[in-house]
Coordinates of C-alpha atoms in Angstrom, one line a residue:
Chain A
M1 CA 4.5 52.0 -35.2
Q2 CA 5.5 49.0 -37.2
R3 CA 8.7 48.9 -39.0
I4 CA 8.3 48.4 -42.7
Y5 CA 11.0 47.6 -45.1
S6 CA 11.3 45.9 -48.4
Q7 CA 13.7 43.0 -48.7
N8 CA 14.9 40.6 -51.3
V9 CA 13.0 37.4 -50.8
P10 CA 14.7 34.2 -51.8
P11 CA 12.5 32.1 -54.1
S12 CA 12.2 29.2 -51.8
T13 CA 12.4 28.9 -48.0
P14 CA 13.0 25.6 -46.2
S15 CA 9.7 25.9 -44.2
I16 CA 7.5 25.8 -47.3
N17 CA 5.6 22.6 -47.8
L18 CA 5.2 22.4 -51.6
R19 CA 2.1 20.2 -51.4
R20 CA 0.4 22.8 -49.3
I21 CA 1.1 25.5 -51.8
A22 CA -0.2 23.2 -54.6
A23 CA -3.3 22.6 -52.6
A24 CA -3.8 26.3 -52.1
I25 CA -3.5 26.9 -55.8
I26 CA -5.8 24.1 -56.8
G27 CA -8.7 25.2 -54.7
K28 CA -10.1 26.1 -51.3
E29 CA -12.2 23.0 -51.0
S30 CA -9.1 20.9 -50.2
C31 CA -9.2 20.1 -46.5
E32 CA -5.5 20.8 -46.2
V33 CA -6.1 24.5 -47.0
T34 CA -8.2 25.1 -44.0
T35 CA -5.4 24.0 -41.8
M36 CA -2.8 25.6 -43.9
E37 CA -0.2 27.6 -42.1
Y38 CA 0.5 30.9 -43.7
V39 CA 2.5 32.2 -40.9
N40 CA 4.8 29.7 -39.2
P41 CA 5.5 29.8 -35.4
E42 CA 8.6 31.8 -36.0
G43 CA 6.4 34.5 -37.5
L44 CA 7.6 33.9 -41.1
R45 CA 5.3 33.8 -44.1
L46 CA 5.5 31.3 -47.0
D47 CA 8.0 33.4 -48.9
G48 CA 10.1 34.2 -45.8
R49 CA 8.7 37.6 -45.0
R50 CA 7.5 38.8 -41.7
F51 CA 3.9 40.0 -41.3
N52 CA 4.9 43.7 -41.8
E53 CA 7.3 43.3 -44.6
M54 CA 6.5 44.1 -48.2
R55 CA 8.1 42.6 -51.3
Q56 CA 11.0 44.3 -53.0
I57 CA 10.1 47.3 -55.0
V58 CA 11.7 48.2 -58.3
A59 CA 10.5 51.3 -60.1
E60 CA 11.7 53.0 -63.3
V61 CA 10.3 55.8 -65.3
G62 CA 10.6 56.7 -69.0
V63 CA 10.4 53.2 -70.4
V64 CA 8.1 53.8 -73.4
S65 CA 9.7 56.3 -75.7
K66 CA 6.6 57.4 -77.6
A67 CA 4.4 57.9 -74.6
D68 CA 4.2 61.3 -72.7
G69 CA 5.0 59.5 -69.5
S70 CA 5.7 55.9 -68.7
A71 CA 6.8 53.6 -65.8
V72 CA 7.5 50.1 -64.8
F73 CA 6.6 49.1 -61.3
E74 CA 7.6 45.8 -59.7
M75 CA 6.6 44.4 -56.3
G76 CA 8.3 41.1 -55.9
N77 CA 7.1 39.0 -58.8
T78 CA 4.2 41.4 -59.7
K79 CA 5.3 43.6 -62.6
V80 CA 3.2 46.3 -64.3
I81 CA 4.0 48.6 -67.1
A82 CA 2.1 52.0 -67.4
A83 CA 2.0 54.4 -70.3
V84 CA 0.3 57.8 -70.2
Y85 CA -0.7 59.8 -73.3
G86 CA -1.8 63.3 -73.0
P87 CA -3.2 65.7 -72.0
R88 CA -4.3 65.7 -75.6
E89 CA -7.3 66.7 -77.7
I90 CA -10.4 64.6 -76.9
Q91 CA -10.5 61.8 -79.5
N92 CA -14.1 60.7 -79.1
K93 CA -16.3 63.7 -78.4
S94 CA -19.1 61.5 -77.1
H95 CA -17.0 60.6 -74.0
Q96 CA -16.9 64.2 -73.0
Q97 CA -19.1 65.0 -70.0
K98 CA -17.6 68.1 -68.4
N99 CA -16.1 70.6 -70.7
D100 CA -14.0 72.4 -68.2
H101 CA -12.3 69.3 -66.8
A102 CA -9.8 66.9 -68.3
L103 CA -11.2 63.5 -69.2
V104 CA -9.3 60.6 -67.6
L105 CA -9.5 57.2 -69.4
C106 CA -7.9 54.1 -68.2
E107 CA -7.3 50.7 -69.7
Y108 CA -6.2 47.8 -67.7
S109 CA -5.2 44.5 -69.2
M110 CA -3.3 41.4 -68.3
A111 CA -0.7 40.0 -70.6
H112 CA -1.6 36.5 -71.7
F113 CA 1.6 35.2 -70.2
S114 CA 1.3 37.0 -66.9
T115 CA -0.1 34.0 -65.0
G116 CA 0.7 30.3 -64.9
D117 CA -2.1 29.2 -67.1
R118 CA -2.4 31.2 -70.3
R119 CA -5.2 33.8 -70.2
R120 CA -7.5 33.9 -73.1
Q121 CA -10.1 36.5 -72.7
K122 CA -9.1 40.1 -73.1
N123 CA -11.9 42.2 -71.9
D124 CA -13.4 40.2 -69.1
R125 CA -15.4 41.7 -66.2
R126 CA -12.4 41.7 -63.9
S127 CA -10.4 44.0 -66.2
T128 CA -13.4 46.3 -66.7
E129 CA -13.9 46.6 -63.0
L130 CA -10.2 47.3 -62.4
S131 CA -10.0 49.8 -65.2
L132 CA -12.9 51.7 -63.5
V133 CA -11.4 51.5 -60.0
I134 CA -8.0 52.7 -61.2
R135 CA -9.6 55.4 -63.3
Q136 CA -11.5 56.7 -60.3
T137 CA -8.5 56.7 -58.1
M138 CA -6.4 58.6 -60.6
E139 CA -9.1 61.0 -61.4
A140 CA -9.3 61.9 -57.8
C141 CA -5.7 62.9 -57.6
I142 CA -5.2 64.6 -61.0
L143 CA -6.0 68.3 -61.0
T144 CA -8.4 67.9 -63.9
E145 CA -9.7 71.5 -63.7
L146 CA -6.3 72.8 -64.9
L147 CA -6.5 70.9 -68.1
P148 CA -9.8 71.8 -69.8
H149 CA -10.8 70.3 -73.2
S150 CA -8.3 67.6 -73.0
Q151 CA -8.1 63.9 -72.3
I152 CA -5.5 61.8 -70.5
D153 CA -5.1 58.1 -71.4
I154 CA -3.6 55.7 -69.0
F155 CA -2.7 52.2 -70.3
L156 CA -1.7 49.6 -67.8
Q157 CA -0.5 46.2 -68.6
V158 CA 0.3 43.5 -66.1
L159 CA 3.4 41.6 -67.2
Q160 CA 3.6 39.3 -64.3
A161 CA 0.8 38.7 -61.8
D162 CA 1.6 37.5 -58.3
G163 CA -1.0 39.2 -56.2
G164 CA -1.6 42.9 -55.6
T165 CA -1.9 43.9 -59.3
R166 CA -4.4 46.5 -58.3
S167 CA -2.0 48.3 -56.1
A168 CA 0.9 47.9 -58.4
C169 CA -1.2 49.4 -61.3
I170 CA -2.1 52.5 -59.2
N171 CA 1.6 53.0 -58.2
A172 CA 2.7 52.5 -61.8
A173 CA 0.1 55.0 -63.1
T174 CA 1.2 57.6 -60.5
L175 CA 4.7 57.3 -61.6
A176 CA 3.8 57.6 -65.3
L177 CA 1.5 60.6 -64.7
A178 CA 4.3 62.4 -62.8
D179 CA 6.7 61.6 -65.6
A180 CA 4.3 63.1 -68.0
G181 CA 4.3 66.3 -66.0
I182 CA 0.6 66.2 -65.2
P183 CA -0.4 68.2 -62.2
M184 CA -1.6 66.1 -59.3
R185 CA -2.9 66.9 -55.8
D186 CA -0.5 64.3 -54.4
L187 CA 1.1 61.0 -55.3
A188 CA -1.7 58.4 -55.2
V189 CA -0.2 55.2 -53.8
S190 CA -1.8 51.9 -53.0
C191 CA -0.9 48.8 -51.0
S192 CA -2.8 45.7 -49.9
A193 CA -3.0 43.9 -46.6
G194 CA -4.8 40.8 -45.5
Y195 CA -5.7 38.8 -42.5
L196 CA -4.7 35.1 -42.3
N197 CA -4.0 32.8 -39.3
S198 CA -5.2 35.6 -37.0
T199 CA -2.3 37.8 -38.2
P200 CA -2.6 40.9 -40.3
L201 CA -0.3 40.5 -43.3
L202 CA 1.1 43.3 -45.5
D203 CA 1.3 43.1 -49.3
L204 CA -0.2 39.7 -50.0
N205 CA 1.3 37.5 -52.8
Y206 CA -0.8 35.3 -55.0
V207 CA -0.8 32.3 -52.7
E208 CA -1.9 34.4 -49.7
D209 CA -4.4 36.2 -51.8
S210 CA -6.1 33.1 -53.0
A211 CA -6.3 31.6 -49.4
G212 CA -9.8 33.0 -49.0
G213 CA -9.0 35.5 -46.2
A214 CA -9.8 39.1 -46.3
D215 CA -7.9 41.2 -48.9
V216 CA -7.9 44.9 -48.2
T217 CA -6.6 47.2 -50.9
V218 CA -6.0 50.8 -49.7
G219 CA -5.2 53.8 -51.8
I220 CA -4.2 57.0 -50.1
L221 CA -2.9 60.5 -50.8
P222 CA -0.2 60.4 -48.2
K223 CA 0.6 64.1 -47.9
L224 CA -3.0 65.1 -47.7
D225 CA -3.8 62.1 -45.5
K226 CA -6.9 61.1 -47.6
V227 CA -8.2 57.8 -48.7
T228 CA -9.0 57.5 -52.4
L229 CA -9.5 53.7 -52.6
L230 CA -10.7 51.1 -50.1
Q231 CA -11.7 47.6 -51.2
M232 CA -12.2 44.5 -49.2
D233 CA -13.5 41.2 -50.5
A234 CA -14.4 39.4 -47.2
K235 CA -15.8 40.2 -43.9
L236 CA -13.6 41.3 -41.0
P237 CA -14.5 42.4 -37.4
M238 CA -14.2 46.1 -36.9
E239 CA -11.2 46.0 -34.6
T240 CA -9.3 43.7 -36.9
F241 CA -10.2 45.7 -39.9
E242 CA -8.7 48.7 -38.3
T243 CA -5.4 47.1 -37.6
V244 CA -5.3 45.7 -41.2
F245 CA -6.2 49.1 -42.6
A246 CA -3.5 50.8 -40.5
L247 CA -0.9 48.2 -41.7
A248 CA -1.9 48.8 -45.4
S249 CA -1.8 52.6 -45.1
E250 CA 1.6 52.3 -43.4
G251 CA 2.7 50.3 -46.4
C252 CA 1.3 53.0 -48.7
R253 CA 3.5 55.6 -47.0
A254 CA 6.6 53.4 -47.4
I255 CA 5.8 53.1 -51.1
A256 CA 5.2 56.8 -51.5
E257 CA 8.6 57.4 -50.0
R258 CA 10.1 55.1 -52.6
I259 CA 8.2 56.6 -55.5
R260 CA 9.3 60.0 -54.4
E261 CA 12.9 58.9 -54.4
V262 CA 12.6 57.4 -57.9
L263 CA 11.0 60.6 -59.3
Q264 CA 13.5 62.9 -57.6
E265 CA 16.5 60.8 -58.9
N266 CA 15.0 60.9 -62.4
T267 CA 14.4 64.6 -62.4
K268 CA 17.9 65.3 -61.1
Q269 CA 19.4 63.2 -63.9
L270 CA 17.3 65.0 -66.6
E271 CA 18.1 68.5 -65.1
Y272 CA 21.9 67.8 -64.8
R273 CA 22.0 66.7 -68.4
R274 CA 19.9 69.6 -69.7
A275 CA 21.7 72.4 -67.8
A276 CA 24.0 74.1 -70.2
Chain B
M1 CA 7.5 95.9 -40.7
V2 CA 7.3 98.8 -43.2
M3 CA 10.1 101.0 -44.2
R4 CA 8.5 104.4 -43.4
K5 CA 6.6 104.8 -40.2
L6 CA 2.9 105.0 -41.1
E7 CA 1.0 107.5 -39.1
L8 CA -2.4 106.0 -39.2
P9 CA -5.0 106.0 -36.5
L10 CA -5.8 102.2 -36.6
S11 CA -8.4 100.6 -34.6
Q12 CA -7.8 97.2 -33.1
T13 CA -9.6 95.3 -36.0
Q14 CA -7.9 97.4 -38.6
K15 CA -4.6 96.7 -37.0
V16 CA -5.2 93.0 -37.2
R17 CA -6.4 93.2 -40.8
F18 CA -3.4 95.3 -41.8
Q19 CA -1.0 92.9 -40.1
T20 CA -2.5 89.9 -41.9
A21 CA -2.4 91.7 -45.2
I22 CA 1.2 92.6 -44.8
E23 CA 2.1 89.0 -43.8
R24 CA 0.4 87.7 -46.9
L25 CA 2.6 90.1 -48.9
Q26 CA 5.7 88.6 -47.3
S27 CA 4.8 85.0 -47.9
P28 CA 6.0 83.5 -51.2
A29 CA 3.7 83.8 -54.2
E30 CA 2.4 80.6 -55.6
G31 CA 3.4 80.0 -59.2
H32 CA 2.6 77.2 -61.7
G33 CA 2.8 73.7 -60.4
T34 CA 2.3 74.6 -56.7
S35 CA -0.6 74.5 -54.3
E36 CA -1.0 75.5 -50.7
V37 CA -2.2 72.9 -48.3
D38 CA -2.4 73.8 -44.6
D39 CA 0.0 76.7 -45.0
E40 CA 2.5 74.5 -46.7
L41 CA 3.5 75.0 -50.3
L42 CA 3.3 71.7 -52.2
A43 CA 4.4 70.8 -55.7
T44 CA 1.7 69.4 -57.9
V45 CA 4.0 68.5 -60.8
C46 CA 7.2 66.6 -61.1
G47 CA 10.0 69.0 -61.9
V48 CA 12.5 71.6 -60.8
V49 CA 11.7 74.3 -58.2
V50 CA 12.5 77.8 -59.4
R51 CA 12.5 80.9 -57.2
V52 CA 12.3 84.4 -58.7
D53 CA 12.1 86.8 -55.8
K54 CA 9.0 85.8 -54.0
L55 CA 7.5 83.7 -56.8
V56 CA 8.0 80.0 -56.4
Y57 CA 7.1 77.7 -59.2
V58 CA 7.9 74.2 -60.5
R59 CA 9.2 73.9 -64.0
T60 CA 8.2 70.5 -65.5
L61 CA 10.6 68.7 -67.7
R62 CA 8.9 66.0 -69.7
A63 CA 5.6 67.8 -70.2
R64 CA 3.8 68.9 -73.3
Y65 CA 4.5 72.1 -75.0
K66 CA 3.0 75.3 -73.5
P67 CA 2.5 77.8 -76.3
Q68 CA 3.3 81.5 -75.9
V69 CA 2.1 84.0 -78.5
G70 CA 4.9 84.7 -80.9
D71 CA 6.6 81.4 -80.7
I72 CA 7.8 79.8 -83.9
V73 CA 6.6 76.3 -84.1
V74 CA 6.9 73.4 -86.5
G75 CA 3.9 71.1 -86.9
R76 CA 2.3 68.4 -88.9
V77 CA -1.0 68.8 -90.7
I78 CA -3.3 66.0 -89.4
E79 CA -6.6 67.1 -91.0
V80 CA -8.0 69.3 -93.7
A81 CA -11.3 70.7 -92.3
Q82 CA -13.8 73.1 -93.9
T83 CA -11.8 76.3 -93.9
R84 CA -8.9 75.4 -91.8
W85 CA -6.1 72.9 -91.2
R86 CA -5.7 71.0 -88.0
V87 CA -2.1 70.8 -86.9
D88 CA -0.3 68.6 -84.4
L89 CA 2.0 70.6 -82.3
N90 CA 2.5 68.3 -79.2
F91 CA 0.1 70.7 -77.4
T92 CA -2.7 69.6 -75.1
Q93 CA -5.2 70.7 -77.6
D94 CA -5.4 70.9 -81.4
S95 CA -4.1 73.9 -83.2
F96 CA -5.4 75.4 -86.4
I97 CA -4.3 77.4 -89.4
N98 CA -7.2 79.3 -90.8
M99 CA -7.6 79.6 -94.5
H100 CA -8.5 83.2 -94.2
D101 CA -5.1 84.0 -92.8
D102 CA -3.7 86.8 -94.9
N103 CA -0.7 85.1 -96.2
V104 CA -2.0 81.7 -97.0
Q105 CA -4.4 83.0 -99.6
K106 CA -5.4 86.3 -100.9
R107 CA -8.7 85.4 -102.6
R108 CA -11.2 83.5 -100.6
T109 CA -13.8 81.7 -102.6
S110 CA -15.6 78.4 -102.2
V111 CA -13.5 77.0 -105.0
D112 CA -10.5 77.6 -102.8
E113 CA -12.0 75.6 -100.1
L114 CA -12.2 72.7 -102.4
N115 CA -8.5 73.1 -103.4
M116 CA -7.2 73.4 -99.8
R117 CA -5.1 70.3 -100.3
N118 CA -3.0 72.2 -102.9
I119 CA -1.7 74.4 -100.1
F120 CA -1.3 72.0 -97.2
A121 CA -2.3 68.3 -97.4
E122 CA -2.4 65.8 -94.6
D123 CA 1.0 64.9 -93.2
D124 CA 2.6 68.0 -94.6
V125 CA 5.0 69.7 -92.3
V126 CA 4.4 73.4 -91.7
C127 CA 6.2 76.2 -89.9
A128 CA 4.1 78.8 -88.3
E129 CA 3.8 81.4 -85.6
V130 CA 1.6 81.1 -82.5
G131 CA -1.1 83.6 -83.2
E132 CA -3.7 83.6 -80.5
F133 CA -5.7 81.4 -78.2
H134 CA -9.3 80.6 -79.1
K135 CA -12.0 80.9 -76.5
D136 CA -12.1 77.1 -76.0
G137 CA -8.3 77.1 -75.4
S138 CA -7.3 75.8 -78.8
L139 CA -4.7 77.6 -80.7
I140 CA -4.7 79.6 -83.9
L141 CA -1.5 79.6 -85.9
R142 CA -0.4 82.3 -88.3
V143 CA 1.4 81.8 -91.5
R144 CA 2.5 85.5 -91.8
S145 CA 6.0 85.9 -92.8
Q146 CA 7.6 84.6 -96.0
K147 CA 9.6 82.2 -93.8
H148 CA 6.5 80.4 -92.6
G149 CA 4.7 77.8 -94.7
K150 CA 5.1 74.4 -96.0
L151 CA 8.4 72.6 -95.4
D152 CA 9.7 70.0 -97.8
K153 CA 12.8 68.1 -98.7
G154 CA 14.0 67.4 -95.2
Q155 CA 13.4 65.6 -92.0
L156 CA 11.2 66.4 -89.0
L157 CA 12.5 65.4 -85.6
K158 CA 10.5 65.3 -82.4
V159 CA 12.3 66.0 -79.2
D160 CA 11.0 66.9 -75.7
P161 CA 10.1 70.6 -75.7
Y162 CA 12.2 71.4 -72.6
L163 CA 15.3 70.7 -74.6
V164 CA 14.7 73.6 -77.0
K165 CA 15.3 77.0 -75.7
R166 CA 13.2 80.0 -76.6
I167 CA 16.0 82.0 -78.2
K168 CA 15.7 83.9 -81.3
P169 CA 16.5 83.3 -84.1
Q170 CA 14.9 80.0 -84.5
F171 CA 15.5 79.9 -88.2
H172 CA 19.1 79.0 -89.1
Y173 CA 20.6 78.8 -92.6
I174 CA 23.9 76.9 -92.6
E175 CA 25.4 78.4 -95.6
S176 CA 28.4 76.1 -96.0
L177 CA 26.1 73.1 -96.2
G178 CA 23.0 74.6 -97.8
I179 CA 20.8 73.4 -95.0
D180 CA 17.9 75.0 -93.2
L181 CA 17.4 74.3 -89.5
I182 CA 14.3 75.3 -87.7
L183 CA 14.2 74.8 -83.9
G184 CA 10.5 74.9 -83.2
C185 CA 9.6 75.9 -79.6
N186 CA 7.4 72.9 -79.4
G187 CA 10.3 70.5 -79.7
F188 CA 9.7 69.8 -83.4
I189 CA 12.9 70.4 -85.3
W190 CA 13.1 70.7 -89.0
V191 CA 16.3 69.9 -91.0
G192 CA 15.9 70.4 -94.7
E193 CA 17.5 71.6 -97.9
H194 CA 17.7 75.4 -98.1
G195 CA 14.9 76.6 -100.2
H196 CA 14.2 80.1 -101.5
V197 CA 11.2 81.7 -100.0
R198 CA 8.3 81.3 -102.3
D199 CA 4.7 82.3 -102.1
P200 CA 2.8 79.5 -100.5
M201 CA 0.2 79.6 -103.3
T202 CA 2.6 79.4 -106.3
K203 CA 4.9 76.9 -104.6
N204 CA 2.5 74.0 -104.7
T205 CA 0.8 74.5 -108.0
R206 CA 4.1 74.0 -109.8
K207 CA 5.4 70.5 -109.8
E208 CA 8.7 70.0 -108.0
Q209 CA 11.3 69.4 -110.6
S210 CA 14.4 70.2 -108.8
H211 CA 16.4 67.2 -107.4
T212 CA 18.2 67.1 -104.1
P213 CA 21.8 66.0 -104.5
L214 CA 22.9 62.9 -102.5
E215 CA 25.4 64.9 -100.5
T216 CA 22.8 67.3 -99.2
R217 CA 20.5 64.3 -98.3
Q218 CA 23.4 62.8 -96.4
T219 CA 24.0 66.0 -94.6
I220 CA 20.4 66.2 -93.6
C221 CA 20.5 62.7 -92.2
R222 CA 23.7 63.4 -90.4
I223 CA 22.3 66.5 -88.7
G224 CA 19.0 64.6 -88.0
N225 CA 20.9 61.8 -86.3
A226 CA 23.0 64.3 -84.3
I227 CA 19.7 65.8 -83.0
Q228 CA 18.4 62.3 -82.2
V229 CA 21.5 61.5 -80.2
L230 CA 21.3 64.7 -78.3
S231 CA 17.6 64.1 -77.6
N232 CA 18.4 60.5 -76.4
L233 CA 21.0 61.9 -74.0
G234 CA 18.8 64.8 -72.9
F235 CA 21.1 67.7 -73.8
T236 CA 19.8 71.1 -74.7
M237 CA 19.5 71.8 -78.4
T238 CA 21.2 74.9 -79.7
L239 CA 22.6 75.5 -83.1
E240 CA 26.2 75.3 -81.7
V241 CA 25.7 72.0 -79.9
I242 CA 24.0 70.5 -83.0
M243 CA 26.7 71.6 -85.3
E244 CA 29.4 70.5 -82.9
T245 CA 27.9 67.0 -82.8
F246 CA 27.6 67.0 -86.6
K247 CA 31.3 68.0 -86.9
L248 CA 32.3 65.4 -84.3
S249 CA 30.7 62.7 -86.3
N250 CA 32.5 63.9 -89.4
T251 CA 35.9 64.2 -87.8
R252 CA 35.6 60.8 -86.2
N253 CA 34.6 59.3 -89.6
I254 CA 31.4 57.8 -88.2
D255 CA 28.9 56.5 -90.7
I256 CA 25.5 58.0 -90.7
H257 CA 23.9 54.7 -89.6
D258 CA 26.5 54.2 -86.8
M259 CA 25.6 57.6 -85.3
L260 CA 22.8 56.0 -83.3
G261 CA 25.0 53.4 -81.9
S262 CA 26.5 53.3 -78.4
E263 CA 30.0 54.5 -79.3
F264 CA 28.8 57.8 -80.7
H265 CA 26.5 58.4 -77.7
V266 CA 29.5 58.0 -75.4
L267 CA 31.6 60.3 -77.6
V268 CA 28.9 63.0 -77.6
T269 CA 28.6 62.7 -73.8
E270 CA 32.4 63.1 -73.4
N271 CA 32.4 66.0 -75.7
E272 CA 29.5 67.7 -73.8
A273 CA 31.4 67.2 -70.5
E274 CA 34.4 68.7 -72.1
R275 CA 32.5 71.6 -73.4
R276 CA 30.9 72.4 -70.1
H277 CA 34.0 72.0 -67.9
G278 CA 36.8 72.6 -70.3

């Protein structure tokens, strides 16, 4: 089993060739990119991580005072804020499909300032697709049958995008739902992994993500050992896929551990204060 | 296994069935917020595990209000419908006050339906009792007693429901200050000028002519801010704690607008630590 631990990554490592990064950002057609070295001979990636290391995780719950549950989740430079409202009365009756289950709605958006070049459109196809994916993942883990005639709204906003926003959103949503006291089968957690330079890499950042290699996003319910999300945007041989998938799910477990710690610490704090 | 020896002629299958049933009795009973997966009891909500004999359940902290029949709640009218008022209670579904409730109105004519806003209009704060659950899970509130009804001349504060204990009485009249304090089970707290109980019908037809003195208004704000501070810090709300915080702000000569500052938060925390361990 691979060892996985988060670490504080320094912003620049001596081995990085800035021109290469620039080429990777500009586009794939640049011939330098094809020969680009994402893992150097010492086994270090562009930001100084090893292949099985994720970025530093910072998580905090209860950041939006008016929401029923809220959280901020950071993975390295990716930062997402989540707010959950509900369960509450169904606002728009036409949305309602099943009367005896809670309705889960999700809205994903990226802040205009979240990427290097200012983003203009608000409801583009990417956001719509991600909203749907996150909604389906969260719906699978919420015990909707316990909350009939109600709706749960999940709002996710990406404050900083540096690869892996999909995973970060799911993790943030899980934290916010737990904070809102909504019953769930398990903590749904997600992590991505990729395959570059014949090496499986855990938790891709933006530069690695845009390199054109495979990007596998995995969402699991760790305690139940079930997969709720699996997305890949390239082709991989079966054996390679399996190692990459195993790496990603191992990453998920590490995140689940961290999320659990954060929630336990928060609950302890609230309970100590409350107890009279 | 059992206290008294059972003299039963059990066949092999009966023995096994009996044994299984007895074992099930010994295992912990699943309560709210738990589920059993592969013979393992898992929590489904984030909260505190509570054990009562064999019952194991998880008590959520920052969840919405779970009504129980008979609870005294404070809510805000959000809609005036055909024959009922829709009330926001911080519950997962909407709650209603029916116009045909005994105490709201004695006569029920179509004219009254047109004049419903004279009784409760949108954004009015009302105090009521949880009556019963409707078939679809929504809640029906009762405005029975003379204590219930529209609340005015005061402040509504919303805190997390787990901070308010279900202890009676929930109505408090602080005689020395002339203040009414209602600790709604749903985490809505009302602080207002003490008013004499009036019939809900007559109360609203007459224009309010009385004036609330400045001192009372300041007291209301002071108590309101005390509650806000306690809510920020996550301390349980009881009449004693609220009044202690109120007095603390008075003895330390802290202005009303300074009560939400950091210094007072620290003071209240110190005071609470003193109270619990002193």
